[in-house]
C-alpha cells in the first residue's frame, strides 16, 4: 500500500498528523511518502504542484490530502495559486468519480439546520461524475451574435456525455451501493435534456450487471427537494458533474458539520485522492483547534475504496462513533454538556477507541 501524503496548508498539517497516527495504528504495512502541494509548495518551489509531488502522486496507489490555500497566496498569478495544484493533481490522475458521503451522527443532530428527526442518523453517498458534462463541453464561450436583428453578447456551453463516460461512473455507484444498503438512485433531467435521457438509458442497461442493487430514477429538481424533505430515503445517489456539484453541497450542509465530512475521487482502477470536504481554515490554523475527524474518516474511505480493507475502514468509523458517543468534541461541533478537545487530544481519543 503506497500512499502519498500531502498535508498542504493552514490546518492541513495538523489534521494530517492525526490521520497518519490513526493509519499507522492499524498495522497495515503501508509505505507513506510526504510531499508538497498548494501554498507550501509555491513557497518552496514556485509551483503549486511541483514535479517531485507529481512523481510521488503518480507512483502511489492512493493520495491523502489535507487542504490547500490561504490568504497569503490569494494575490498570486492564477497559475501559481494553491487551488491550481488541486486541479492539477485531479486532472493528471484522471479522477472521474467523486464520492461524497453525508453522514450525520445522531450525537450531532443539533448541528443541522433541519429538524433532528429529519436528519439524525443520516447516511447517504453522492457519487458525482467529475471530468465531463457541461463544465468541459465544447463549444463554449461568450461572443457577439445577431439576436432579433441586432448584435448582442451571447453566452453558450455544451452539455454532453458519451455512453462510456456514463457507464463507468454508474458502475462506480453500483459498486459503492453494493458495499452499503444496495439502493441506487440515478438523478437526471430526462424530461428536458437529451444528454440525460442517454444517462437514464445507460443506467438502466448497466443495472443488469448488478441485479442485487435496486435502481431508481429521480429528476434533479425533485432530488433537490427530497434531500431537504426526507433525505433518509436515499442510500447512494449518482449524477453528472453539474447536478452533482449542487446536490453534493446541499447534502453536505444537511449535516451542518463540515469538519466531519470526508471525500474520495477515484480513477478507473480505484486509485484515489482522499481529502476532507473542508478547506484549510486559516482562521484557526496553528492553534491546535481543528477537527481532524473528516481527515481520519478520509483514511477509512481510502482503505475501503482503494485497498478493499473493509474491516479496517469499519474499525476507524466505529472508533469515531465511539468518541462522539463518549461526548468528546472539537470546538466546531461543541455543545454544552460535552467535553471540548483540541486536534491532538481528539486524535488521542480516536486512537484510544481503536
Ligand atoms: P474552510 O472550509 O477552510 O473554512 C470555513 C469555516 O469552517 C472556517 O470558519 C473554518 O475555521 C471552519 N473549519 C473548516 N474546517 C474545519 C475543521 N476541520 N475544524 C474546525 N473548523 C473548521 O473554507 P474557507 O474559509 O472558505 O477557505 C479557506 C481556504 O481554504 C481558502 O484559501 C480556500 O481556497 C481553501 N479551500 C481549500 C479546499 C481544499 O483544499 N480542498 C476546499 C475549500 C477551500
mmCIF file of C-alpha atoms and ligand atoms in Angstrom:
data_model
loop_
_atom_site.group_PDB
_atom_site.id
_atom_site.type_symbol
_atom_site.label_atom_id
_atom_site.label_comp_id
_atom_site.label_asym_id
_atom_site.label_seq_id
_atom_site.Cartn_x
_atom_site.Cartn_y
_atom_site.Cartn_z
ATOM 1 C CA UNK A 1 0.000 0.000 0.000
ATOM 2 C CA UNK A 2 1.842 3.038 -1.301
ATOM 3 C CA UNK A 3 0.296 6.236 -0.015
ATOM 4 C CA UNK A 4 1.305 9.762 -0.931
ATOM 5 C CA UNK A 5 0.684 12.165 1.954
ATOM 6 C CA UNK A 6 0.023 15.814 1.086
ATOM 7 C CA UNK A 7 -0.640 17.821 4.267
ATOM 8 C CA UNK A 8 -0.974 21.121 2.368
ATOM 9 C CA UNK A 9 -1.612 24.473 4.056
ATOM 10 C CA UNK A 10 -3.366 26.024 7.057
ATOM 11 C CA UNK A 11 -4.791 23.335 9.333
ATOM 12 C CA UNK A 12 -3.690 20.687 6.757
ATOM 13 C CA UNK A 13 -0.535 19.584 8.613
ATOM 14 C CA UNK A 14 -2.339 19.475 11.983
ATOM 15 C CA UNK A 15 -5.237 17.286 10.825
ATOM 16 C CA UNK A 16 -2.981 15.112 8.656
ATOM 17 C CA UNK A 17 -0.731 14.304 11.621
ATOM 18 C CA UNK A 18 -3.738 12.771 13.415
ATOM 19 C CA UNK A 19 -4.928 10.884 10.323
ATOM 20 C CA UNK A 20 -1.451 9.393 9.844
ATOM 21 C CA UNK A 21 -1.312 8.324 13.507
ATOM 22 C CA UNK A 22 -4.631 6.520 13.071
ATOM 23 C CA UNK A 23 -3.477 4.851 9.857
ATOM 24 C CA UNK A 24 -0.236 3.698 11.464
ATOM 25 C CA UNK A 25 -2.062 2.327 14.497
ATOM 26 C CA UNK A 26 -3.841 -0.175 12.235
ATOM 27 C CA UNK A 27 -0.600 -2.002 11.485
ATOM 28 C CA UNK A 28 -1.386 -2.423 7.800
ATOM 29 C CA UNK A 29 2.121 -2.345 6.399
ATOM 30 C CA UNK A 30 1.815 0.761 4.295
ATOM 31 C CA UNK A 31 4.506 2.904 2.766
ATOM 32 C CA UNK A 32 3.944 6.622 3.341
ATOM 33 C CA UNK A 33 5.732 9.355 1.430
ATOM 34 C CA UNK A 34 5.091 13.009 2.100
ATOM 35 C CA UNK A 35 5.221 15.811 -0.481
ATOM 36 C CA UNK A 36 4.249 19.433 -1.007
ATOM 37 C CA UNK A 37 1.035 20.674 -2.615
ATOM 38 C CA UNK A 38 -0.561 24.122 -2.608
ATOM 39 C CA UNK A 39 0.779 27.263 -0.986
ATOM 40 C CA UNK A 40 3.601 25.497 0.886
ATOM 41 C CA UNK A 41 4.775 24.101 -2.477
ATOM 42 C CA UNK A 42 4.663 27.568 -4.058
ATOM 43 C CA UNK A 43 6.799 28.919 -1.225
ATOM 44 C CA UNK A 44 9.351 26.116 -1.554
ATOM 45 C CA UNK A 45 9.494 25.674 -5.348
ATOM 46 C CA UNK A 46 7.455 28.403 -7.056
ATOM 47 C CA UNK A 47 4.913 25.792 -8.265
ATOM 48 C CA UNK A 48 1.673 24.651 -6.562
ATOM 49 C CA UNK A 49 2.076 21.087 -7.911
ATOM 50 C CA UNK A 50 5.815 20.555 -8.267
ATOM 51 C CA UNK A 51 7.484 17.856 -10.347
ATOM 52 C CA UNK A 52 8.593 15.835 -7.289
ATOM 53 C CA UNK A 53 4.999 15.736 -5.974
ATOM 54 C CA UNK A 54 3.721 14.688 -9.397
ATOM 55 C CA UNK A 55 6.153 11.762 -9.453
ATOM 56 C CA UNK A 56 5.108 10.557 -5.999
ATOM 57 C CA UNK A 57 1.388 11.013 -6.670
ATOM 58 C CA UNK A 58 1.602 9.062 -9.928
ATOM 59 C CA UNK A 59 3.563 6.227 -8.326
ATOM 60 C CA UNK A 60 1.265 5.922 -5.285
ATOM 61 C CA UNK A 61 -1.865 3.725 -5.018
ATOM 62 C CA UNK A 62 -3.645 6.474 -3.112
ATOM 63 C CA UNK A 63 -3.152 10.102 -2.171
ATOM 64 C CA UNK A 64 -4.239 11.525 1.172
ATOM 65 C CA UNK A 65 -4.649 15.286 1.153
ATOM 66 C CA UNK A 66 -5.216 17.795 3.980
ATOM 67 C CA UNK A 67 -6.269 21.110 2.439
ATOM 68 C CA UNK A 68 -4.647 23.864 0.413
ATOM 69 C CA UNK A 69 -4.864 27.642 0.227
ATOM 70 C CA UNK A 70 -4.737 30.710 2.404
ATOM 71 C CA UNK A 71 -4.924 34.497 2.150
ATOM 72 C CA UNK A 72 -1.156 34.890 1.733
ATOM 73 C CA UNK A 73 -1.382 33.253 -1.710
ATOM 74 C CA UNK A 74 -4.618 34.893 -2.914
ATOM 75 C CA UNK A 75 -2.893 37.599 -4.944
ATOM 76 C CA UNK A 76 -0.514 35.361 -6.878
ATOM 77 C CA UNK A 77 -0.959 34.938 -10.634
ATOM 78 C CA UNK A 78 -3.682 32.325 -11.358
ATOM 79 C CA UNK A 79 -1.184 29.619 -12.421
ATOM 80 C CA UNK A 80 0.579 29.796 -9.054
ATOM 81 C CA UNK A 81 -2.475 29.748 -6.805
ATOM 82 C CA UNK A 82 -2.697 26.782 -4.431
ATOM 83 C CA UNK A 83 -6.059 25.738 -5.968
ATOM 84 C CA UNK A 84 -4.261 25.181 -9.291
ATOM 85 C CA UNK A 85 -2.291 22.456 -7.540
ATOM 86 C CA UNK A 86 -5.534 20.760 -6.562
ATOM 87 C CA UNK A 87 -6.995 20.992 -10.068
ATOM 88 C CA UNK A 88 -3.664 19.823 -11.485
ATOM 89 C CA UNK A 89 -3.478 16.649 -9.419
ATOM 90 C CA UNK A 90 -7.164 15.770 -10.003
ATOM 91 C CA UNK A 91 -6.716 16.197 -13.745
ATOM 92 C CA UNK A 92 -3.396 14.388 -14.002
ATOM 93 C CA UNK A 93 -4.638 11.356 -12.092
ATOM 94 C CA UNK A 94 -7.826 11.081 -14.205
ATOM 95 C CA UNK A 95 -10.112 11.099 -11.160
ATOM 96 C CA UNK A 96 -13.583 10.952 -12.705
ATOM 97 C CA UNK A 97 -15.620 9.660 -9.759
ATOM 98 C CA UNK A 98 -16.222 11.889 -6.759
ATOM 99 C CA UNK A 99 -17.691 10.157 -3.715
ATOM 100 C CA UNK A 100 -19.125 12.423 -1.047
ATOM 101 C CA UNK A 101 -20.788 10.793 1.927
ATOM 102 C CA UNK A 102 -23.110 12.919 4.028
ATOM 103 C CA UNK A 103 -23.338 11.310 7.424
ATOM 104 C CA UNK A 104 -24.939 12.870 10.440
ATOM 105 C CA UNK A 105 -24.106 11.035 13.630
ATOM 106 C CA UNK A 106 -27.090 11.063 15.979
ATOM 107 C CA UNK A 107 -24.975 12.830 18.615
ATOM 108 C CA UNK A 108 -24.502 15.802 16.269
ATOM 109 C CA UNK A 109 -28.117 16.104 15.087
ATOM 110 C CA UNK A 110 -28.408 19.605 16.554
ATOM 111 C CA UNK A 111 -25.652 20.874 14.225
ATOM 112 C CA UNK A 112 -28.032 20.647 11.260
ATOM 113 C CA UNK A 113 -30.409 23.454 10.378
ATOM 114 C CA UNK A 114 -33.062 20.798 9.703
ATOM 115 C CA UNK A 115 -35.164 19.186 12.410
ATOM 116 C CA UNK A 116 -33.208 16.466 14.250
ATOM 117 C CA UNK A 117 -35.819 13.803 13.393
ATOM 118 C CA UNK A 118 -35.336 14.508 9.660
ATOM 119 C CA UNK A 119 -31.544 14.177 9.707
ATOM 120 C CA UNK A 120 -30.431 12.214 12.798
ATOM 121 C CA UNK A 121 -28.682 9.072 11.616
ATOM 122 C CA UNK A 122 -28.500 10.293 8.006
ATOM 123 C CA UNK A 123 -26.034 8.252 5.939
ATOM 124 C CA UNK A 124 -26.082 8.885 2.202
ATOM 125 C CA UNK A 125 -23.429 8.838 -0.502
ATOM 126 C CA UNK A 126 -23.411 11.116 -3.521
ATOM 127 C CA UNK A 127 -21.427 9.873 -6.499
ATOM 128 C CA UNK A 128 -20.679 12.755 -8.854
ATOM 129 C CA UNK A 129 -19.070 12.486 -12.290
ATOM 130 C CA UNK A 130 -16.113 14.830 -12.214
ATOM 131 C CA UNK A 131 -14.449 15.133 -15.618
ATOM 132 C CA UNK A 132 -17.276 15.580 -18.154
ATOM 133 C CA UNK A 133 -20.615 17.334 -18.681
ATOM 134 C CA UNK A 134 -21.281 20.989 -19.380
ATOM 135 C CA UNK A 135 -18.200 22.014 -17.335
ATOM 136 C CA UNK A 136 -15.863 20.684 -20.014
ATOM 137 C CA UNK A 137 -18.065 20.502 -23.152
ATOM 138 C CA UNK A 138 -17.081 22.374 -26.314
ATOM 139 C CA UNK A 139 -18.072 24.702 -27.886
ATOM 140 C CA UNK A 140 -18.312 27.222 -25.077
ATOM 141 C CA UNK A 141 -17.842 30.947 -24.758
ATOM 142 C CA UNK A 142 -19.291 34.418 -24.868
ATOM 143 C CA UNK A 143 -19.401 36.143 -28.258
ATOM 144 C CA UNK A 144 -21.286 38.801 -30.236
ATOM 145 C CA UNK A 145 -24.165 37.339 -32.228
ATOM 146 C CA UNK A 146 -27.158 38.600 -34.138
ATOM 147 C CA UNK A 147 -30.283 38.287 -31.946
ATOM 148 C CA UNK A 148 -33.618 39.623 -33.301
ATOM 149 C CA UNK A 149 -31.836 41.724 -35.885
ATOM 150 C CA UNK A 150 -29.257 43.329 -33.634
ATOM 151 C CA UNK A 151 -25.861 42.300 -32.229
ATOM 152 C CA UNK A 152 -25.578 41.444 -28.591
ATOM 153 C CA UNK A 153 -23.450 39.270 -26.277
ATOM 154 C CA UNK A 154 -24.328 35.594 -26.386
ATOM 155 C CA UNK A 155 -23.195 33.005 -23.860
ATOM 156 C CA UNK A 156 -23.186 29.269 -24.553
ATOM 157 C CA UNK A 157 -21.996 25.954 -23.091
ATOM 158 C CA UNK A 158 -22.420 22.400 -24.271
ATOM 159 C CA UNK A 159 -23.709 19.544 -22.165
ATOM 160 C CA UNK A 160 -22.513 16.177 -23.364
ATOM 161 C CA UNK A 161 -21.790 12.686 -22.104
ATOM 162 C CA UNK A 162 -20.691 9.645 -24.043
ATOM 163 C CA UNK A 163 -22.176 6.264 -23.301
ATOM 164 C CA UNK A 164 -18.838 5.016 -21.904
ATOM 165 C CA UNK A 165 -18.424 8.030 -19.612
ATOM 166 C CA UNK A 166 -21.875 7.387 -18.158
ATOM 167 C CA UNK A 167 -21.367 3.651 -17.830
ATOM 168 C CA UNK A 168 -18.089 3.938 -15.898
ATOM 169 C CA UNK A 169 -19.476 6.369 -13.291
ATOM 170 C CA UNK A 170 -22.718 4.426 -12.929
ATOM 171 C CA UNK A 171 -20.658 1.262 -12.342
ATOM 172 C CA UNK A 172 -18.711 3.015 -9.571
ATOM 173 C CA UNK A 173 -22.029 3.963 -7.975
ATOM 174 C CA UNK A 174 -23.468 0.444 -8.271
ATOM 175 C CA UNK A 175 -20.290 -0.987 -6.734
ATOM 176 C CA UNK A 176 -20.487 1.536 -3.882
ATOM 177 C CA UNK A 177 -24.170 0.699 -3.312
ATOM 178 C CA UNK A 178 -23.196 -2.962 -3.077
ATOM 179 C CA UNK A 179 -20.955 -2.079 -0.126
ATOM 180 C CA UNK A 180 -23.866 -0.251 1.547
ATOM 181 C CA UNK A 181 -27.656 -0.751 1.517
ATOM 182 C CA UNK A 182 -27.904 -1.772 -2.172
ATOM 183 C CA UNK A 183 -30.134 1.109 -3.236
ATOM 184 C CA UNK A 184 -29.055 3.424 -6.035
ATOM 185 C CA UNK A 185 -30.951 6.496 -7.223
ATOM 186 C CA UNK A 186 -29.810 7.974 -10.532
ATOM 187 C CA UNK A 187 -30.551 11.687 -10.896
ATOM 188 C CA UNK A 188 -31.185 13.277 -14.294
ATOM 189 C CA UNK A 189 -33.368 15.753 -16.170
ATOM 190 C CA UNK A 190 -34.521 13.394 -18.907
ATOM 191 C CA UNK A 191 -37.789 15.247 -19.448
ATOM 192 C CA UNK A 192 -35.845 18.196 -20.917
ATOM 193 C CA UNK A 193 -32.234 17.211 -21.708
ATOM 194 C CA UNK A 194 -31.345 14.517 -24.265
ATOM 195 C CA UNK A 195 -27.911 14.020 -22.682
ATOM 196 C CA UNK A 196 -29.607 12.924 -19.503
ATOM 197 C CA UNK A 197 -32.093 10.714 -21.389
ATOM 198 C CA UNK A 198 -28.984 8.842 -22.521
ATOM 199 C CA UNK A 199 -27.804 8.889 -18.885
ATOM 200 C CA UNK A 200 -31.041 7.185 -17.793
ATOM 201 C CA UNK A 201 -30.909 4.649 -20.647
ATOM 202 C CA UNK A 202 -27.307 3.665 -19.846
ATOM 203 C CA UNK A 203 -28.068 3.467 -16.107
ATOM 204 C CA UNK A 204 -30.941 1.078 -16.881
ATOM 205 C CA UNK A 205 -28.739 -1.057 -19.158
ATOM 206 C CA UNK A 206 -25.955 -1.189 -16.549
ATOM 207 C CA UNK A 207 -28.414 -2.304 -13.874
ATOM 208 C CA UNK A 208 -28.455 -5.762 -15.474
ATOM 209 C CA UNK A 209 -24.862 -6.236 -14.210
ATOM 210 C CA UNK A 210 -25.962 -5.544 -10.618
ATOM 211 C CA UNK A 211 -29.188 -7.487 -10.039
ATOM 212 C CA UNK A 212 -28.647 -7.275 -6.269
ATOM 213 C CA UNK A 213 -28.856 -3.450 -6.284
ATOM 214 C CA UNK A 214 -32.219 -1.696 -6.593
ATOM 215 C CA UNK A 215 -32.054 1.139 -9.159
ATOM 216 C CA UNK A 216 -34.474 4.071 -9.183
ATOM 217 C CA UNK A 217 -34.504 7.376 -11.054
ATOM 218 C CA UNK A 218 -35.343 10.898 -9.969
ATOM 219 C CA UNK A 219 -35.453 14.232 -11.761
ATOM 220 C CA UNK A 220 -32.899 16.660 -10.372
ATOM 221 C CA UNK A 221 -35.437 19.272 -9.240
ATOM 222 C CA UNK A 222 -37.284 16.642 -7.248
ATOM 223 C CA UNK A 223 -33.986 15.281 -5.865
ATOM 224 C CA UNK A 224 -33.100 18.768 -4.589
ATOM 225 C CA UNK A 225 -36.470 18.893 -2.784
ATOM 226 C CA UNK A 226 -36.324 15.343 -1.442
ATOM 227 C CA UNK A 227 -32.854 15.949 0.013
ATOM 228 C CA UNK A 228 -34.286 18.511 2.406
ATOM 229 C CA UNK A 229 -37.736 16.915 2.804
ATOM 230 C CA UNK A 230 -36.753 13.330 3.573
ATOM 231 C CA UNK A 231 -33.031 12.746 2.967
ATOM 232 C CA UNK A 232 -33.015 9.391 4.764
ATOM 233 C CA UNK A 233 -34.944 7.816 1.844
ATOM 234 C CA UNK A 234 -31.622 7.714 -0.088
ATOM 235 C CA UNK A 235 -28.681 5.344 0.100
ATOM 236 C CA UNK A 236 -26.480 6.152 -2.919
ATOM 237 C CA UNK A 237 -27.207 8.893 -5.471
ATOM 238 C CA UNK A 238 -25.378 9.068 -8.800
ATOM 239 C CA UNK A 239 -25.430 12.038 -11.108
ATOM 240 C CA UNK A 240 -23.461 14.136 -13.605
ATOM 241 C CA UNK A 241 -20.958 16.849 -12.895
ATOM 242 C CA UNK A 242 -23.310 19.859 -12.909
ATOM 243 C CA UNK A 243 -26.159 18.354 -10.872
ATOM 244 C CA UNK A 244 -23.643 16.598 -8.593
ATOM 245 C CA UNK A 245 -21.838 19.836 -7.827
ATOM 246 C CA UNK A 246 -25.016 21.332 -6.432
ATOM 247 C CA UNK A 247 -26.570 18.269 -4.803
ATOM 248 C CA UNK A 248 -23.349 17.226 -3.028
ATOM 249 C CA UNK A 249 -23.043 20.641 -1.375
ATOM 250 C CA UNK A 250 -26.703 20.557 -0.441
ATOM 251 C CA UNK A 251 -26.254 17.105 1.087
ATOM 252 C CA UNK A 252 -23.101 18.193 2.956
ATOM 253 C CA UNK A 253 -24.992 21.080 4.507
ATOM 254 C CA UNK A 254 -27.720 18.744 5.780
ATOM 255 C CA UNK A 255 -25.160 17.652 8.345
ATOM 256 C CA UNK A 256 -24.132 21.164 9.394
ATOM 257 C CA UNK A 257 -20.680 19.981 10.420
ATOM 258 C CA UNK A 258 -18.096 20.468 7.708
ATOM 259 C CA UNK A 259 -15.291 19.223 9.975
ATOM 260 C CA UNK A 260 -16.830 15.724 9.825
ATOM 261 C CA UNK A 261 -17.111 15.094 6.072
ATOM 262 C CA UNK A 262 -14.598 13.033 4.087
ATOM 263 C CA UNK A 263 -14.470 12.602 0.303
ATOM 264 C CA UNK A 264 -12.883 10.416 -2.342
ATOM 265 C CA UNK A 265 -12.087 10.949 -6.011
ATOM 266 C CA UNK A 266 -11.363 7.742 -7.920
ATOM 267 C CA UNK A 267 -9.925 6.742 -11.293
ATOM 268 C CA UNK A 268 -10.878 3.702 -13.368
ATOM 269 C CA UNK A 269 -8.634 1.383 -11.286
ATOM 270 C CA UNK A 270 -9.819 2.619 -7.874
ATOM 271 C CA UNK A 271 -6.707 4.677 -7.348
ATOM 272 C CA UNK A 272 -7.941 7.609 -5.334
ATOM 273 C CA UNK A 273 -7.389 11.010 -3.847
ATOM 274 C CA UNK A 274 -8.902 11.247 -0.375
ATOM 275 C CA UNK A 275 -9.496 14.528 1.409
ATOM 276 C CA UNK A 276 -11.814 16.258 3.864
ATOM 277 C CA UNK A 277 -14.568 18.394 2.285
ATOM 278 C CA UNK A 278 -13.481 21.489 4.193
ATOM 279 C CA UNK A 279 -10.706 23.938 3.307
ATOM 280 C CA UNK A 280 -7.522 24.996 5.092
ATOM 281 C CA UNK A 281 -9.351 27.076 7.763
ATOM 282 C CA UNK A 282 -6.673 29.801 8.009
ATOM 283 C CA UNK A 283 -8.665 31.452 10.812
ATOM 284 C CA UNK A 284 -7.797 28.624 13.232
ATOM 285 C CA UNK A 285 -4.568 27.263 11.685
ATOM 286 C CA UNK A 286 -1.690 26.724 14.093
ATOM 287 C CA UNK A 287 -3.872 26.812 17.203
ATOM 288 C CA UNK A 288 -4.474 23.084 17.589
ATOM 289 C CA UNK A 289 -8.246 23.597 17.380
ATOM 290 C CA UNK A 290 -9.101 21.960 14.049
ATOM 291 C CA UNK A 291 -11.356 18.937 13.873
ATOM 292 C CA UNK A 292 -9.288 16.052 12.448
ATOM 293 C CA UNK A 293 -12.252 13.668 12.056
ATOM 294 C CA UNK A 294 -13.010 14.431 8.372
ATOM 295 C CA UNK A 295 -9.414 13.559 7.502
ATOM 296 C CA UNK A 296 -9.449 10.477 9.722
ATOM 297 C CA UNK A 297 -12.702 9.386 8.013
ATOM 298 C CA UNK A 298 -10.992 10.008 4.644
ATOM 299 C CA UNK A 299 -8.449 7.366 5.690
ATOM 300 C CA UNK A 300 -11.373 4.975 6.234
ATOM 301 C CA UNK A 301 -12.667 5.743 2.720
ATOM 302 C CA UNK A 302 -9.187 5.112 1.299
ATOM 303 C CA UNK A 303 -8.977 1.729 2.989
ATOM 304 C CA UNK A 304 -12.458 0.815 1.721
ATOM 305 C CA UNK A 305 -12.323 2.027 -1.876
ATOM 306 C CA UNK A 306 -8.671 1.743 -2.934
ATOM 307 C CA UNK A 307 -7.398 -1.065 -0.722
ATOM 308 C CA UNK A 308 -10.606 -3.118 -0.180
ATOM 309 C CA UNK A 309 -9.824 -3.248 3.557
ATOM 310 C CA UNK A 310 -13.430 -3.054 4.707
ATOM 311 C CA UNK A 311 -12.696 -4.256 8.246
ATOM 312 C CA UNK A 312 -10.057 -1.602 8.817
ATOM 313 C CA UNK A 313 -12.384 1.078 7.406
ATOM 314 C CA UNK A 314 -15.166 -0.021 9.758
ATOM 315 C CA UNK A 315 -12.778 -0.003 12.704
ATOM 316 C CA UNK A 316 -11.946 3.644 12.084
ATOM 317 C CA UNK A 317 -15.585 4.606 11.559
ATOM 318 C CA UNK A 318 -16.736 2.881 14.721
ATOM 319 C CA UNK A 319 -13.876 4.485 16.682
ATOM 320 C CA UNK A 320 -15.132 7.893 15.512
ATOM 321 C CA UNK A 321 -18.692 6.990 16.521
ATOM 322 C CA UNK A 322 -17.462 5.867 19.918
ATOM 323 C CA UNK A 323 -15.544 9.093 20.512
ATOM 324 C CA UNK A 324 -18.688 11.098 19.746
ATOM 325 C CA UNK A 325 -20.796 8.846 21.950
ATOM 326 C CA UNK A 326 -18.319 9.447 24.786
ATOM 327 C CA UNK A 327 -19.061 13.149 24.436
ATOM 328 C CA UNK A 328 -15.739 14.343 23.002
ATOM 329 C CA UNK A 329 -15.985 17.311 20.620
ATOM 330 C CA UNK A 330 -13.664 19.743 18.892
ATOM 331 C CA UNK A 331 -14.701 23.404 19.073
ATOM 332 C CA UNK A 332 -16.588 23.356 15.742
ATOM 333 C CA UNK A 333 -19.038 20.682 16.954
ATOM 334 C CA UNK A 334 -19.032 21.578 20.654
ATOM 335 C CA UNK A 335 -22.301 21.787 22.607
ATOM 336 C CA UNK A 336 -22.746 22.480 26.312
ATOM 337 C CA UNK A 337 -22.606 19.227 28.226
ATOM 338 C CA UNK A 338 -19.870 17.731 26.025
ATOM 339 C CA UNK A 339 -16.102 17.834 26.514
ATOM 340 C CA UNK A 340 -14.087 20.155 24.279
ATOM 341 C CA UNK A 341 -10.822 18.764 22.891
ATOM 342 C CA UNK A 342 -8.082 20.128 20.648
ATOM 343 C CA UNK A 343 -6.818 18.464 17.468
ATOM 344 C CA UNK A 344 -4.171 16.270 19.130
ATOM 345 C CA UNK A 345 -6.434 15.215 22.015
ATOM 346 C CA UNK A 346 -9.155 14.251 19.517
ATOM 347 C CA UNK A 347 -6.565 12.132 17.677
ATOM 348 C CA UNK A 348 -5.649 10.537 21.025
ATOM 349 C CA UNK A 349 -9.331 9.804 21.724
ATOM 350 C CA UNK A 350 -9.751 8.060 18.351
ATOM 351 C CA UNK A 351 -6.594 6.035 18.944
ATOM 352 C CA UNK A 352 -7.864 5.006 22.375
ATOM 353 C CA UNK A 353 -11.216 3.997 20.860
ATOM 354 C CA UNK A 354 -9.419 1.962 18.175
HETATM 355 P P1 LIG B 1 -12.841 26.489 5.100
HETATM 356 O O1 LIG B 1 -13.539 25.182 4.922
HETATM 357 O O2 LIG B 1 -11.367 26.443 5.174
HETATM 358 O O3 LIG B 1 -13.386 27.196 6.429
HETATM 359 C C1 LIG B 1 -14.744 27.561 6.614
HETATM 360 C C2 LIG B 1 -15.040 27.655 8.115
HETATM 361 O O4 LIG B 1 -15.087 26.330 8.662
HETATM 362 C C3 LIG B 1 -13.970 28.398 8.912
HETATM 363 O O5 LIG B 1 -14.573 29.108 9.951
HETATM 364 C C4 LIG B 1 -13.103 27.294 9.474
HETATM 365 O O6 LIG B 1 -12.453 27.642 10.684
HETATM 366 C C5 LIG B 1 -14.100 26.185 9.678
HETATM 367 N N1 LIG B 1 -13.472 24.861 9.509
HETATM 368 C C6 LIG B 1 -13.124 24.261 8.330
HETATM 369 N N2 LIG B 1 -12.570 23.083 8.553
HETATM 370 C C7 LIG B 1 -12.554 22.904 9.887
HETATM 371 C C8 LIG B 1 -12.075 21.882 10.747
HETATM 372 N N3 LIG B 1 -11.503 20.756 10.265
HETATM 373 N N4 LIG B 1 -12.209 22.040 12.060
HETATM 374 C C9 LIG B 1 -12.790 23.139 12.585
HETATM 375 N N5 LIG B 1 -13.257 24.140 11.834
HETATM 376 C C10 LIG B 1 -13.132 24.031 10.503
HETATM 377 O O7 LIG B 1 -13.325 27.421 3.900
HETATM 378 P P2 LIG B 1 -12.867 28.913 3.512
HETATM 379 O O8 LIG B 1 -12.655 29.718 4.746
HETATM 380 O O9 LIG B 1 -13.833 29.342 2.503
HETATM 381 O O10 LIG B 1 -11.475 28.737 2.792
HETATM 382 C C11 LIG B 1 -10.211 28.875 3.417
HETATM 383 C C12 LIG B 1 -9.109 28.488 2.435
HETATM 384 O O11 LIG B 1 -9.268 27.106 2.108
HETATM 385 C C13 LIG B 1 -9.175 29.255 1.128
HETATM 386 O O12 LIG B 1 -7.847 29.540 0.731
HETATM 387 C C14 LIG B 1 -9.810 28.274 0.163
HETATM 388 O O13 LIG B 1 -9.413 28.480 -1.166
HETATM 389 C C15 LIG B 1 -9.271 26.954 0.683
HETATM 390 N N6 LIG B 1 -10.115 25.797 0.355
HETATM 391 C C16 LIG B 1 -9.437 24.656 0.075
HETATM 392 C C17 LIG B 1 -10.134 23.486 -0.184
HETATM 393 C C18 LIG B 1 -9.357 22.237 -0.435
HETATM 394 O O14 LIG B 1 -8.169 22.185 -0.173
HETATM 395 N N7 LIG B 1 -9.989 21.189 -0.927
HETATM 396 C C19 LIG B 1 -11.538 23.490 -0.142
HETATM 397 C C20 LIG B 1 -12.199 24.687 0.193
HETATM 398 C C21 LIG B 1 -11.472 25.831 0.444
#
